[in-house]
mmCIF file of C-alpha atoms and ligand atoms in Angstrom:
data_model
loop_
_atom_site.group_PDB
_atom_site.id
_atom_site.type_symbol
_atom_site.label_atom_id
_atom_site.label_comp_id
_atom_site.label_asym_id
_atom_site.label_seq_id
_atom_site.Cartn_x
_atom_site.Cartn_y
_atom_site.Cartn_z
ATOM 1 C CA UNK A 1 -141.808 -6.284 5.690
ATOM 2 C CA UNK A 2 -140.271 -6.068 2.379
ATOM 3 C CA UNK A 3 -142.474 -7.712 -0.656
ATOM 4 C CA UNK A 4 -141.427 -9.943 -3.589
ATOM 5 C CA UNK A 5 -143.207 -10.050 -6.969
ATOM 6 C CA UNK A 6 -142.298 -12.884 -7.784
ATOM 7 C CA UNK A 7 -143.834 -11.608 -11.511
ATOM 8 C CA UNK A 8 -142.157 -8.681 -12.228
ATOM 9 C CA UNK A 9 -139.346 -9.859 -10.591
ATOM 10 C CA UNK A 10 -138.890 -7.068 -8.584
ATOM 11 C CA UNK A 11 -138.176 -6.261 -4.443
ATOM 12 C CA UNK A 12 -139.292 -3.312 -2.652
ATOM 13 C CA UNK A 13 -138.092 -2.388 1.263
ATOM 14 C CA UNK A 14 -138.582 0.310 3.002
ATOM 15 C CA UNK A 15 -136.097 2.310 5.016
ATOM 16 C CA UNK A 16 -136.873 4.358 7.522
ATOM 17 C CA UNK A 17 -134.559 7.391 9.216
ATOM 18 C CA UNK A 18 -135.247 7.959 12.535
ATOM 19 C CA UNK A 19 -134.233 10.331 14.934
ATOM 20 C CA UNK A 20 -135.018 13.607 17.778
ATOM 21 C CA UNK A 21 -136.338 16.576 16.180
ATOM 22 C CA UNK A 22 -134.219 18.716 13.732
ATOM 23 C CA UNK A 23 -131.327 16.097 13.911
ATOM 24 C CA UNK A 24 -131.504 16.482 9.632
ATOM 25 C CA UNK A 25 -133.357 13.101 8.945
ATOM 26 C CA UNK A 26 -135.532 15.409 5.934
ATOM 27 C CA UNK A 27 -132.062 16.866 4.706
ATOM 28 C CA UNK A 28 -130.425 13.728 4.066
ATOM 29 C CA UNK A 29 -133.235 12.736 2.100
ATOM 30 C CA UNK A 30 -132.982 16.143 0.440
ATOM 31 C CA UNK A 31 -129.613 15.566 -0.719
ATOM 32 C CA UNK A 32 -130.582 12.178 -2.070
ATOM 33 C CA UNK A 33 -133.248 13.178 -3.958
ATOM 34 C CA UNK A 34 -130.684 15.811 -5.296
ATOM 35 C CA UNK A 35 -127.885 13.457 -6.284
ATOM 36 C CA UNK A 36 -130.024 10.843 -7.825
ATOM 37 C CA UNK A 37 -132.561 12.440 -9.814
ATOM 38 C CA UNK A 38 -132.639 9.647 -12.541
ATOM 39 C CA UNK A 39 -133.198 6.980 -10.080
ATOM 40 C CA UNK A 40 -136.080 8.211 -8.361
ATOM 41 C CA UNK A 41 -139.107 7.803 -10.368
ATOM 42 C CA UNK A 42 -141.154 10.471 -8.937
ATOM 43 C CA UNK A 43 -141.519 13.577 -6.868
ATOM 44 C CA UNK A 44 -139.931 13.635 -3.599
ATOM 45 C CA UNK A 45 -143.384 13.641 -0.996
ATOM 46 C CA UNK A 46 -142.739 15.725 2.315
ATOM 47 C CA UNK A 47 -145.665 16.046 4.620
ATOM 48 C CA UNK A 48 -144.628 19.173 6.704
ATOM 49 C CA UNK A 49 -145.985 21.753 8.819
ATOM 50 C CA UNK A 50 -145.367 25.935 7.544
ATOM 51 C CA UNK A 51 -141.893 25.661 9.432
ATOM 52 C CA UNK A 52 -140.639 22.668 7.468
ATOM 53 C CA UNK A 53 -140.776 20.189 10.093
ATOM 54 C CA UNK A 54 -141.618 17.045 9.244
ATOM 55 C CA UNK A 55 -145.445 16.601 10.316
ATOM 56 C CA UNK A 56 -145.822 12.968 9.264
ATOM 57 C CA UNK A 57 -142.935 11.967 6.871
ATOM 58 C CA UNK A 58 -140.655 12.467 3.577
ATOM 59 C CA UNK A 59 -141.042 9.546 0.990
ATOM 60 C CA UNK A 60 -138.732 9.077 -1.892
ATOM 61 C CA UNK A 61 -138.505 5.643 -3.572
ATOM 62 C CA UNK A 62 -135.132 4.479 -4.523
ATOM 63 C CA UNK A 63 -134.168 2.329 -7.420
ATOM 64 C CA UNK A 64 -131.136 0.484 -6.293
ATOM 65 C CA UNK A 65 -130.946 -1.384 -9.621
ATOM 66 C CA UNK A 66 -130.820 -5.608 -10.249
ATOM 67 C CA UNK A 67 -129.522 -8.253 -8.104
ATOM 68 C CA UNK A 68 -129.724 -11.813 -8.712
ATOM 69 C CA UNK A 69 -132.595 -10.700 -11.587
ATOM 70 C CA UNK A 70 -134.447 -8.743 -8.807
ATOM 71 C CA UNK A 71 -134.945 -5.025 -9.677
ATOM 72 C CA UNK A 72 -134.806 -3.945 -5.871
ATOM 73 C CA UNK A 73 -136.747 -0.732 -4.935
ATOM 74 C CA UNK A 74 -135.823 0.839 -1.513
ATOM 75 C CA UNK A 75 -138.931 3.142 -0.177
ATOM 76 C CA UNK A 76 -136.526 6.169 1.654
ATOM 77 C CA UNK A 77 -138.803 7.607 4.668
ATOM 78 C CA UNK A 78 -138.281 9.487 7.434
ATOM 79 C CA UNK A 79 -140.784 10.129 10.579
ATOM 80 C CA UNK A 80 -141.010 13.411 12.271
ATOM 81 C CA UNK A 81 -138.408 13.348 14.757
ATOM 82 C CA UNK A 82 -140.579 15.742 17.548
ATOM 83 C CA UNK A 83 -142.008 14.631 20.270
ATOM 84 C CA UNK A 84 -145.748 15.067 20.377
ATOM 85 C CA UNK A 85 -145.728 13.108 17.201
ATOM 86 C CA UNK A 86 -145.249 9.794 18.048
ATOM 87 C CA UNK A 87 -148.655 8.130 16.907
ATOM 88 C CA UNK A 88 -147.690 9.168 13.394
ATOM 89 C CA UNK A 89 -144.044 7.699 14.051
ATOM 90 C CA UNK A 90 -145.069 4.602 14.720
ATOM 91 C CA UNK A 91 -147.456 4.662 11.650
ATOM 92 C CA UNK A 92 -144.154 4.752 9.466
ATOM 93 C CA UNK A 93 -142.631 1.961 11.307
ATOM 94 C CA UNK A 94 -144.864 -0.209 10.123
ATOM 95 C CA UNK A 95 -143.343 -2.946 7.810
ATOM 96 C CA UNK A 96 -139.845 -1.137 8.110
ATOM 97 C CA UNK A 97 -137.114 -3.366 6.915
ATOM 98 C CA UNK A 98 -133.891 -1.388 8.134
ATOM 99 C CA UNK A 99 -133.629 1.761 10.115
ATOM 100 C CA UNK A 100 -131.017 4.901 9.649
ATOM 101 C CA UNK A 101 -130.732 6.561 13.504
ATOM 102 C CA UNK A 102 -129.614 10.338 12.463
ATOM 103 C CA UNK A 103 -128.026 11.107 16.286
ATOM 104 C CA UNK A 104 -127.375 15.426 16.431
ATOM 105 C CA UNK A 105 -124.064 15.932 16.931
ATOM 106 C CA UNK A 106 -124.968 18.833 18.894
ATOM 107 C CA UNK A 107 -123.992 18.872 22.806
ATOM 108 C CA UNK A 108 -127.355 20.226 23.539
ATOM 109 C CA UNK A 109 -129.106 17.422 21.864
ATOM 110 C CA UNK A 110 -127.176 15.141 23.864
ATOM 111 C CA UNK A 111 -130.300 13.992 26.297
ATOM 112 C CA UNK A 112 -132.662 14.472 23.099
ATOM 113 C CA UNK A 113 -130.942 11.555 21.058
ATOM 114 C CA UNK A 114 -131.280 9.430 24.153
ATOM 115 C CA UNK A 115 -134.917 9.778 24.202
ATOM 116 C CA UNK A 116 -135.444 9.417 20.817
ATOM 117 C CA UNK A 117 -133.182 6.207 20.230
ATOM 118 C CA UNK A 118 -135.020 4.404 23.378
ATOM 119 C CA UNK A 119 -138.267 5.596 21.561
ATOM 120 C CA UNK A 120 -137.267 3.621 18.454
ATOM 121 C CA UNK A 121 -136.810 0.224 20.256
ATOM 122 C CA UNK A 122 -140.006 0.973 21.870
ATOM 123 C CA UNK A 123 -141.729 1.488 18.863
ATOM 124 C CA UNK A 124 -139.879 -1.408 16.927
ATOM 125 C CA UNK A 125 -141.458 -3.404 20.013
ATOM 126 C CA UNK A 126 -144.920 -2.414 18.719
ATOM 127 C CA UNK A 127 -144.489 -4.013 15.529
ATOM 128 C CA UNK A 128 -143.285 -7.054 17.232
ATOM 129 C CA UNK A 129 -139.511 -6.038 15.885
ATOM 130 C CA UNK A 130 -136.091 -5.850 17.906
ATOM 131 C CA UNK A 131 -133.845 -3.008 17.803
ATOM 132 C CA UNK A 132 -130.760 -5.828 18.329
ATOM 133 C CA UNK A 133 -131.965 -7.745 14.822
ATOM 134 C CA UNK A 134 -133.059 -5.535 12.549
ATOM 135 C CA UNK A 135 -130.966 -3.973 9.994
ATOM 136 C CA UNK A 136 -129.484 -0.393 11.886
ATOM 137 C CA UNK A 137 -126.919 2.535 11.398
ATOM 138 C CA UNK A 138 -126.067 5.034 13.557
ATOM 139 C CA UNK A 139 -125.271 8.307 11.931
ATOM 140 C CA UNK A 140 -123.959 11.203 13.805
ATOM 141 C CA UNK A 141 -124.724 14.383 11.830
ATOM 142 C CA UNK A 142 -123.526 17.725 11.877
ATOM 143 C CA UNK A 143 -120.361 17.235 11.847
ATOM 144 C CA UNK A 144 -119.737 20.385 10.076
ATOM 145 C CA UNK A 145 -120.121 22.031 13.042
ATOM 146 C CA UNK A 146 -117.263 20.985 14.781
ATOM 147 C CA UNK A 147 -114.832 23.608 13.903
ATOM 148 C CA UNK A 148 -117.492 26.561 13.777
ATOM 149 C CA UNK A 149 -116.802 27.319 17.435
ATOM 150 C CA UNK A 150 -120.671 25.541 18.483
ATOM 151 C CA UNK A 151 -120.313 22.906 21.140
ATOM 152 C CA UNK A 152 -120.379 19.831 19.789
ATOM 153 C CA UNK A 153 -119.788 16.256 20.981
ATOM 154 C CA UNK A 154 -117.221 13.991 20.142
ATOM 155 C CA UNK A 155 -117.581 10.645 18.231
ATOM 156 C CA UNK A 156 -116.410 8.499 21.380
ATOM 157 C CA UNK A 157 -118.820 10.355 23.396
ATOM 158 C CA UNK A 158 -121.857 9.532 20.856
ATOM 159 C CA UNK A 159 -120.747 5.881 20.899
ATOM 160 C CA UNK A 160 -120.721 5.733 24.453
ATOM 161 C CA UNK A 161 -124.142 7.031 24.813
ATOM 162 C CA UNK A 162 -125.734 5.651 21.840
ATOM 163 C CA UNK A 163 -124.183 2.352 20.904
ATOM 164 C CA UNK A 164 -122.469 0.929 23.533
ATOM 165 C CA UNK A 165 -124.608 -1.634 23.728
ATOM 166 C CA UNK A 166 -125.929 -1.963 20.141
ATOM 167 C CA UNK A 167 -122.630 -1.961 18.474
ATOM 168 C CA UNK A 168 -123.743 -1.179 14.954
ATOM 169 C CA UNK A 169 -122.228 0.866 12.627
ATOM 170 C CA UNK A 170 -121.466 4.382 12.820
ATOM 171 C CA UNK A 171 -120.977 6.962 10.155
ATOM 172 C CA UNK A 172 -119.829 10.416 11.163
ATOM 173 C CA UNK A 173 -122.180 12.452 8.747
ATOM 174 C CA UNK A 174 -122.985 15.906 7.690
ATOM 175 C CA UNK A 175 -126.504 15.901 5.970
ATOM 176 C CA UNK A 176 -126.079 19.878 5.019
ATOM 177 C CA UNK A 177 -122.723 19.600 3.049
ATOM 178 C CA UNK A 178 -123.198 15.839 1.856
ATOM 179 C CA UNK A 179 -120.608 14.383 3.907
ATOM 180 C CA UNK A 180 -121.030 10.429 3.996
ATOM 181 C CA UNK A 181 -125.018 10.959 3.039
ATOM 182 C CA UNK A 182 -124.378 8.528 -0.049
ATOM 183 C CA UNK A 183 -121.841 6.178 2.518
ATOM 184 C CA UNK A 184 -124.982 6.047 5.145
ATOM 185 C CA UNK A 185 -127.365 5.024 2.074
ATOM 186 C CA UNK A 186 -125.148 2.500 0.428
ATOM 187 C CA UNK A 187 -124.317 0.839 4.113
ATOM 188 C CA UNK A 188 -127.635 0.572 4.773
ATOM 189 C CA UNK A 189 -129.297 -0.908 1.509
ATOM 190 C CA UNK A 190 -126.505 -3.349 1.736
ATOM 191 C CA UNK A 191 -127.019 -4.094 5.161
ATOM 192 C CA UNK A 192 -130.804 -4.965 4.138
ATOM 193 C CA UNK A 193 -130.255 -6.935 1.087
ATOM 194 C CA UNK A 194 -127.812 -9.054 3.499
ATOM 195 C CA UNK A 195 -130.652 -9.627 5.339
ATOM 196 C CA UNK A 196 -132.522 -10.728 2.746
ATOM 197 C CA UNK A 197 -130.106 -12.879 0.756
ATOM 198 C CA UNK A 198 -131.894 -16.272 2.650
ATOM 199 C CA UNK A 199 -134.739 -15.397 1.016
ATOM 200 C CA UNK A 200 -134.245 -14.454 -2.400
ATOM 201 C CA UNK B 1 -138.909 -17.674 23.357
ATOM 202 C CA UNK B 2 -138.691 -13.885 22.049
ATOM 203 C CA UNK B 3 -141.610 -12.355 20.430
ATOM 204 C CA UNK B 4 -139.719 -10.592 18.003
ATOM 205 C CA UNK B 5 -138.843 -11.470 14.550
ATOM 206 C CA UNK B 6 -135.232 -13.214 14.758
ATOM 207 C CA UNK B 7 -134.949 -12.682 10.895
ATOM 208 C CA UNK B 8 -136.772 -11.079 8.004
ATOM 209 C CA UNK B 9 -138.427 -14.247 6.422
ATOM 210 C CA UNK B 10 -139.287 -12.841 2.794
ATOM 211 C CA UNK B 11 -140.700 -15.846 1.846
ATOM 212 C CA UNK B 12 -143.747 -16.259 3.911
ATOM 213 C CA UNK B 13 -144.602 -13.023 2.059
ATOM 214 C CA UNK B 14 -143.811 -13.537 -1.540
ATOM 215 C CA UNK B 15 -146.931 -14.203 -3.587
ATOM 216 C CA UNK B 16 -146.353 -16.646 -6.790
ATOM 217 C CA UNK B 17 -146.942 -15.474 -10.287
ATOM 218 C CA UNK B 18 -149.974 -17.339 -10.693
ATOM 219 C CA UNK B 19 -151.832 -15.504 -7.643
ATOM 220 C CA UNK B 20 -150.805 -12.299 -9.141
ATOM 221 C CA UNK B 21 -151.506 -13.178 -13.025
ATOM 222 C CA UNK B 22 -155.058 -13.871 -11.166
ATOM 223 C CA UNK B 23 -155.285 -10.628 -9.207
ATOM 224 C CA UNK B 24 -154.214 -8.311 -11.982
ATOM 225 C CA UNK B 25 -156.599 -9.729 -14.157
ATOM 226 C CA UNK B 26 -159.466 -9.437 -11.933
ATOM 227 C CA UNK B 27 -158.609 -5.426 -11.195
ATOM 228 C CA UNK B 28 -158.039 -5.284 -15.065
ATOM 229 C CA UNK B 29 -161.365 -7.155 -16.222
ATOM 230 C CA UNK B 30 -163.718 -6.202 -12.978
ATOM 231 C CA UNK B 31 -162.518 -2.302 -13.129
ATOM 232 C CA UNK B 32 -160.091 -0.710 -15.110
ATOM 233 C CA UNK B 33 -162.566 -2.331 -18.021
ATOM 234 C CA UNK B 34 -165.527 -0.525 -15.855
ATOM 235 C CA UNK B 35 -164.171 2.834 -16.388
ATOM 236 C CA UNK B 36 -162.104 2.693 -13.437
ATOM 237 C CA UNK B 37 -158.726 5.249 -14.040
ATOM 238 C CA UNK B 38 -156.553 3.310 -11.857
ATOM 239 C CA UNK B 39 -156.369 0.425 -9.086
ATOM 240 C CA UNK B 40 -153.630 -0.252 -6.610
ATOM 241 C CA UNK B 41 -153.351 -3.023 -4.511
ATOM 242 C CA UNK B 42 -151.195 -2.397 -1.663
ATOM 243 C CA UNK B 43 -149.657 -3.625 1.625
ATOM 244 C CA UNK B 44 -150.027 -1.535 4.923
ATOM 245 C CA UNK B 45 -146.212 -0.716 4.378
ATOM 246 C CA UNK B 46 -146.871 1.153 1.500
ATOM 247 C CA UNK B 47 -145.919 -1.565 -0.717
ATOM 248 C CA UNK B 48 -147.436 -2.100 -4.240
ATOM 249 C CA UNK B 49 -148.523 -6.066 -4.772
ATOM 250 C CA UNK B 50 -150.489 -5.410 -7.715
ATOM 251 C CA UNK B 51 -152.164 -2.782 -10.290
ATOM 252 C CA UNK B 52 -153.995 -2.320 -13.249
ATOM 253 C CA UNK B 53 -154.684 0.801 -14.848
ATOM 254 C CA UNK B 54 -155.541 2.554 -18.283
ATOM 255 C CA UNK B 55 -153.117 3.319 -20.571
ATOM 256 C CA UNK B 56 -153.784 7.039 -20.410
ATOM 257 C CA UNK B 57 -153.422 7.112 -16.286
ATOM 258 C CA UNK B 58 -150.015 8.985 -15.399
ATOM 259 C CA UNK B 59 -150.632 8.732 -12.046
ATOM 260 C CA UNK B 60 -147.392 8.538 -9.745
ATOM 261 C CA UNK B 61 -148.217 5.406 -7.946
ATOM 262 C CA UNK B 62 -145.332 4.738 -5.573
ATOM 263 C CA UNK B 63 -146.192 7.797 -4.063
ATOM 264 C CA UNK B 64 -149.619 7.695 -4.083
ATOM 265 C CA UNK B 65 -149.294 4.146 -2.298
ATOM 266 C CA UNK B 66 -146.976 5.221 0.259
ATOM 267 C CA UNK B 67 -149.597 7.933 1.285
ATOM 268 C CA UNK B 68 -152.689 5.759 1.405
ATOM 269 C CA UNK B 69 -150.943 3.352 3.562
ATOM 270 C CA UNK B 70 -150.131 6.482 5.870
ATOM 271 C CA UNK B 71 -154.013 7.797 5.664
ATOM 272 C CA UNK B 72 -155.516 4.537 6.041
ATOM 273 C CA UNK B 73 -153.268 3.939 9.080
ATOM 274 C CA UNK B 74 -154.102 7.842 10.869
ATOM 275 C CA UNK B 75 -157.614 7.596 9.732
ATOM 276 C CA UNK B 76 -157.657 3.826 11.601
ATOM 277 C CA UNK B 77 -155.935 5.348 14.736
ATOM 278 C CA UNK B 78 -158.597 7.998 14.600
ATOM 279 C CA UNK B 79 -161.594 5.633 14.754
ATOM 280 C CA UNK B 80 -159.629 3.504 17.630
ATOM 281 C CA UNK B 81 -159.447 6.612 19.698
ATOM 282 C CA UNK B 82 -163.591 7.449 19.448
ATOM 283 C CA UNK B 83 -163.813 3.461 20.265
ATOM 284 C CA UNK B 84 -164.663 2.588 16.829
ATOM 285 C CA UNK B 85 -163.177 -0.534 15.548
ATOM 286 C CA UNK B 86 -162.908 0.982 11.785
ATOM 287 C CA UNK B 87 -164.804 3.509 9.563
ATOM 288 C CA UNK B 88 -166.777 2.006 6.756
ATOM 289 C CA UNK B 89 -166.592 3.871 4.156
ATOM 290 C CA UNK B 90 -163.001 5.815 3.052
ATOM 291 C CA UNK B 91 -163.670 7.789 0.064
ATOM 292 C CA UNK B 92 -162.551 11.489 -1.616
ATOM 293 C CA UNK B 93 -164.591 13.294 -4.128
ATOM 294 C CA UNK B 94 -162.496 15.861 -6.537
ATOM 295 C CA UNK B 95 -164.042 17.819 -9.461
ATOM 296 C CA UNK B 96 -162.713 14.867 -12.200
ATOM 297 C CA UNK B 97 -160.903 12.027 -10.180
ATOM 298 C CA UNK B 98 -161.868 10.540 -6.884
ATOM 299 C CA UNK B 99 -159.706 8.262 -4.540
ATOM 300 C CA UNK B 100 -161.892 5.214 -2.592
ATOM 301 C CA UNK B 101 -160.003 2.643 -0.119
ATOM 302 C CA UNK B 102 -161.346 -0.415 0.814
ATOM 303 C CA UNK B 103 -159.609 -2.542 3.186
ATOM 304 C CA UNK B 104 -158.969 -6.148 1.906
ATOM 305 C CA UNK B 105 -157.896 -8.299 4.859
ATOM 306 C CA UNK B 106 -155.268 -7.158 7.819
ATOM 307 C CA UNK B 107 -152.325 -7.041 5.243
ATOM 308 C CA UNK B 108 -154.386 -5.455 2.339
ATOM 309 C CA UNK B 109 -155.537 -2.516 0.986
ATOM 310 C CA UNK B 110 -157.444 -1.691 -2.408
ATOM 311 C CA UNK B 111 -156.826 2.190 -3.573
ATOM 312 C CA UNK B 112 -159.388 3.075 -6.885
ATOM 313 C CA UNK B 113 -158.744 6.338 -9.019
ATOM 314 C CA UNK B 114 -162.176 6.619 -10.807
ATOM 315 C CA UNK B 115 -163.808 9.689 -12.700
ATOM 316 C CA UNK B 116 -167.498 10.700 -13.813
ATOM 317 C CA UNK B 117 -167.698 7.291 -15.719
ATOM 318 C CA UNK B 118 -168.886 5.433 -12.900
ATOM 319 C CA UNK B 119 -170.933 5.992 -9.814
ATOM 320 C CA UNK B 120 -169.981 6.118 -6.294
ATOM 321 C CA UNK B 121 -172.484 3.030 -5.592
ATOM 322 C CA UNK B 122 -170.940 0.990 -8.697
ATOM 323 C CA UNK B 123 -167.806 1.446 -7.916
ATOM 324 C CA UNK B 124 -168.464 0.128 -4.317
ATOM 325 C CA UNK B 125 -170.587 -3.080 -5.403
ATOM 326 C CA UNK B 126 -167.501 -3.539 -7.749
ATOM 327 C CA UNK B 127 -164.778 -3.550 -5.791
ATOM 328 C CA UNK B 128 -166.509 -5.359 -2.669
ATOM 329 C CA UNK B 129 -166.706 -7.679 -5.632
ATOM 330 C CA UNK B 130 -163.081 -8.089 -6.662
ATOM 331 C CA UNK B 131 -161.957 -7.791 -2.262
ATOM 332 C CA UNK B 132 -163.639 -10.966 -2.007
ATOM 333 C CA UNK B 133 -162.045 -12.833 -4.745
ATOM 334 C CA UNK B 134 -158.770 -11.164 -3.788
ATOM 335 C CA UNK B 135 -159.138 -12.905 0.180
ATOM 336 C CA UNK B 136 -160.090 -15.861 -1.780
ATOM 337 C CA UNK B 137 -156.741 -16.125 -3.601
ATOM 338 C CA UNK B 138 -154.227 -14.833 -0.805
ATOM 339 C CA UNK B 139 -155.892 -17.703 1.488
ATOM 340 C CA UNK B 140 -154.970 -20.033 -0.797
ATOM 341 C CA UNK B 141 -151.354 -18.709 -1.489
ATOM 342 C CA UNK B 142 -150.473 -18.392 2.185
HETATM 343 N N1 GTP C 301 -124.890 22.529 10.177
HETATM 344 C C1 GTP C 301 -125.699 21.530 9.841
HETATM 345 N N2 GTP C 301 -127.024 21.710 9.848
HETATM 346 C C2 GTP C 301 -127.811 20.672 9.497
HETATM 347 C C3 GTP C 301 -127.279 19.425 9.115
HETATM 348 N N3 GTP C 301 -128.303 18.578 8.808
HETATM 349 C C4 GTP C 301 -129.439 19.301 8.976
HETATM 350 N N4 GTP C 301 -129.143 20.557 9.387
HETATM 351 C C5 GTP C 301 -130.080 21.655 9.649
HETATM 352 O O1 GTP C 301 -130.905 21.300 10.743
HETATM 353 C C6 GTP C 301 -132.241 21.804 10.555
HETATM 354 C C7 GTP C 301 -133.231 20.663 10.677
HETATM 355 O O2 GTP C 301 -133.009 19.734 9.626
HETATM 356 P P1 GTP C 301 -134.136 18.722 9.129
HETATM 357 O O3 GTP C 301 -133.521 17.840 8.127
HETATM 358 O O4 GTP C 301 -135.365 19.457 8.770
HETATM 359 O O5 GTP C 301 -134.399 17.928 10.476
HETATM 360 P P2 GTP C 301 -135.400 16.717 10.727
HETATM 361 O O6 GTP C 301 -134.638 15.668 11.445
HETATM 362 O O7 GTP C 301 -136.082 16.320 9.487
HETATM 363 O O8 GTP C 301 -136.440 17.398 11.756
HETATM 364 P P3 GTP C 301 -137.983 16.969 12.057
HETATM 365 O O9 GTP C 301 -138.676 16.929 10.740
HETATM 366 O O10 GTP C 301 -138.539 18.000 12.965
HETATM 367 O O11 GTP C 301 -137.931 15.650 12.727
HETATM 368 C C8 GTP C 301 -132.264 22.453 9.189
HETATM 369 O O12 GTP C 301 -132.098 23.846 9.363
HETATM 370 C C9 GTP C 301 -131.058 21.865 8.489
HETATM 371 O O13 GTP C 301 -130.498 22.721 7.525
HETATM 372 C C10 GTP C 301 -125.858 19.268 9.113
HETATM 373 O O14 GTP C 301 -125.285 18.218 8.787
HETATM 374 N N5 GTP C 301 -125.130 20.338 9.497
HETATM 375 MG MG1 MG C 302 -138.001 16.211 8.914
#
């Protein structure tokens, strides 16, 4: 749940990317912390095992700058997208104001971003929040890959699978080269301070 | 009826600049004034709702928030999973600074940075101290 001080006038929400393992919910995060140096006011924190996977969670705070006299501060997580770790997941979920579901583009991951995505609403559930009212974006990453020969699924196949029934929006992403990271970002912080705007 | 949030209602959890005047000044006068390097009040989210610190502290506190609310959650989890409702005491002794939680109410949590200035038992009369005022205020706010 995103706070207000009402003092320092200032809003801060937390984000959270979600997503199966190696799906590049820690690289899109890289490549914000990269673009935006000046607007992050501290050290991008990654809690990871030796192999650089995500063992609990990236955090990067993101100044978004004023609205409506509000300096608005969106906290940037991710949660580690494997399997076994699902206590800590849910841990990150908690008070999440908008979500960021990083779907692998890959054909192999097809069954792996099924799982995952059903794992979200689940764990929304848990914190007494609905995958059909909060804030979400679907983005479908690696999209690089699509001409390098690797089999990779296409778009209307994703949608099919992953948000035929949600119908939120999609971004066609690749974390790696930067494609549309910055797009997903801005959709989403918008998307949240839409759902905000009763209450400011 | 659903028993999920229909909407993000920001209001029910905006405190009013007189509950906050109040709480920084209690962290300010009860410990930053007893020595105490720096004090964060946060929300389980990670979310800072209040701090007070000395002007030498260049601590980085967004991140330092987002990480107790992460340990206080795992190390809570832990003590559900030996059947303990919570563990009492939360605390982490370096060679200059040392890092004590103390859990406020089910929203709440107090992080203090202190040094060699002030005892572990001090510190923890202290800030039992200021949790108790802190409840006192956020009951009457919400
Ligand atoms: N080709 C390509 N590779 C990518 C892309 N995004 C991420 N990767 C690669 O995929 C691997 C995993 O990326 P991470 O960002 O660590 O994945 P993650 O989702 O954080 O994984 P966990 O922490 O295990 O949940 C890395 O080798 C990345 O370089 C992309 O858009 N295109
Ligand atoms: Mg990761």
């Amino acid at each position: 749940m995103a706070f207000i001080n009402m003092k320092n006038k200032e809003v801060q929400a937390k984000i959270v990317y979600y997503g199966p393992g190696r799906c590049g919910k820690t690289t899109n995060l890289e490549y914000i912390y990269q673009q935006f140096r000046e607007r992050i006011p501290s050290e991008m924190v990654s809690i990871k095992t030796h192999g650089d996977r995500t063992l609990f969670f990236d955090f990067l705070p993101f100044d978004v700058g004023k609205i409506k006299g509000y300096s608005i501060r969106m906290q940037l997580y991710t949660v580690p997208g494997q399997i076994k770790y699902d206590a800590t997941r849910r841990l990150v979920l908690k008070g999440v104001d908008a979500v960021v579901f990083v779907a692998d583009s890959l054909t192999v991951q097809r069954e792996q971003n099924l799982i995952s995505l059903k794992n979200l609403q689940d764990n929304l559930a848990a914190h007494k929040k609905d995958i059909y009212h909060i804030p979400l974006i679907i983005q479908y990453n690696k999209r690089d890959l699509e001409n390098q020969g690797i089999p990779v699924m296409s778009i209307e196949m994703m949608e099919n699978d992953l948000n035929e029934k949600l119908k939120v929006p999609s971004i066609p992403a690749s974390a790696l080269k930067g494609n549309n990271v910055v797009v997903t970002l801005k959709k989403i912080i918008s998307m949240t301070m839409a759902s905000f705007q009763k209450g400011l | 009826m659903s028993p999920h949030d229909k909407s993000i209602s920001l209001m029910e959890y905006a405190l009013g600049q007189d509950q906050l005047d109040k709480i920084e000044k209690i962290l300010l006068s009860e410990l930053v004034a007893s020595g105490v390097h720096c004090v964060l009040l946060i929300d389980f989210a990670g979310n800072i709702i209040a701090k007070g610190d000395n002007a030498n502290s260049r601590i980085d506190v967004y991140s330092l928030a987002a990480l107790s609310a992460a340990n206080f959650g795992a190390v809570e989890a832990m003590a559900k999973i030996v059947g303990q409702e919570e563990f009492a005491l939360l605390f982490h002794k370096g060679e200059t600074e040392s890092l004590y939680f103390s859990k406020v109410n089910e929203e709440l949590l107090i992080i203090t940075v202190f040094g060699k200035k002030i005892s572990l038992g001090l510190l923890r009369m202290k800030v039992a101290d200021v949790v108790d005022k802190i409840r006192r205020i956020w009951k009457t706010g919400s």
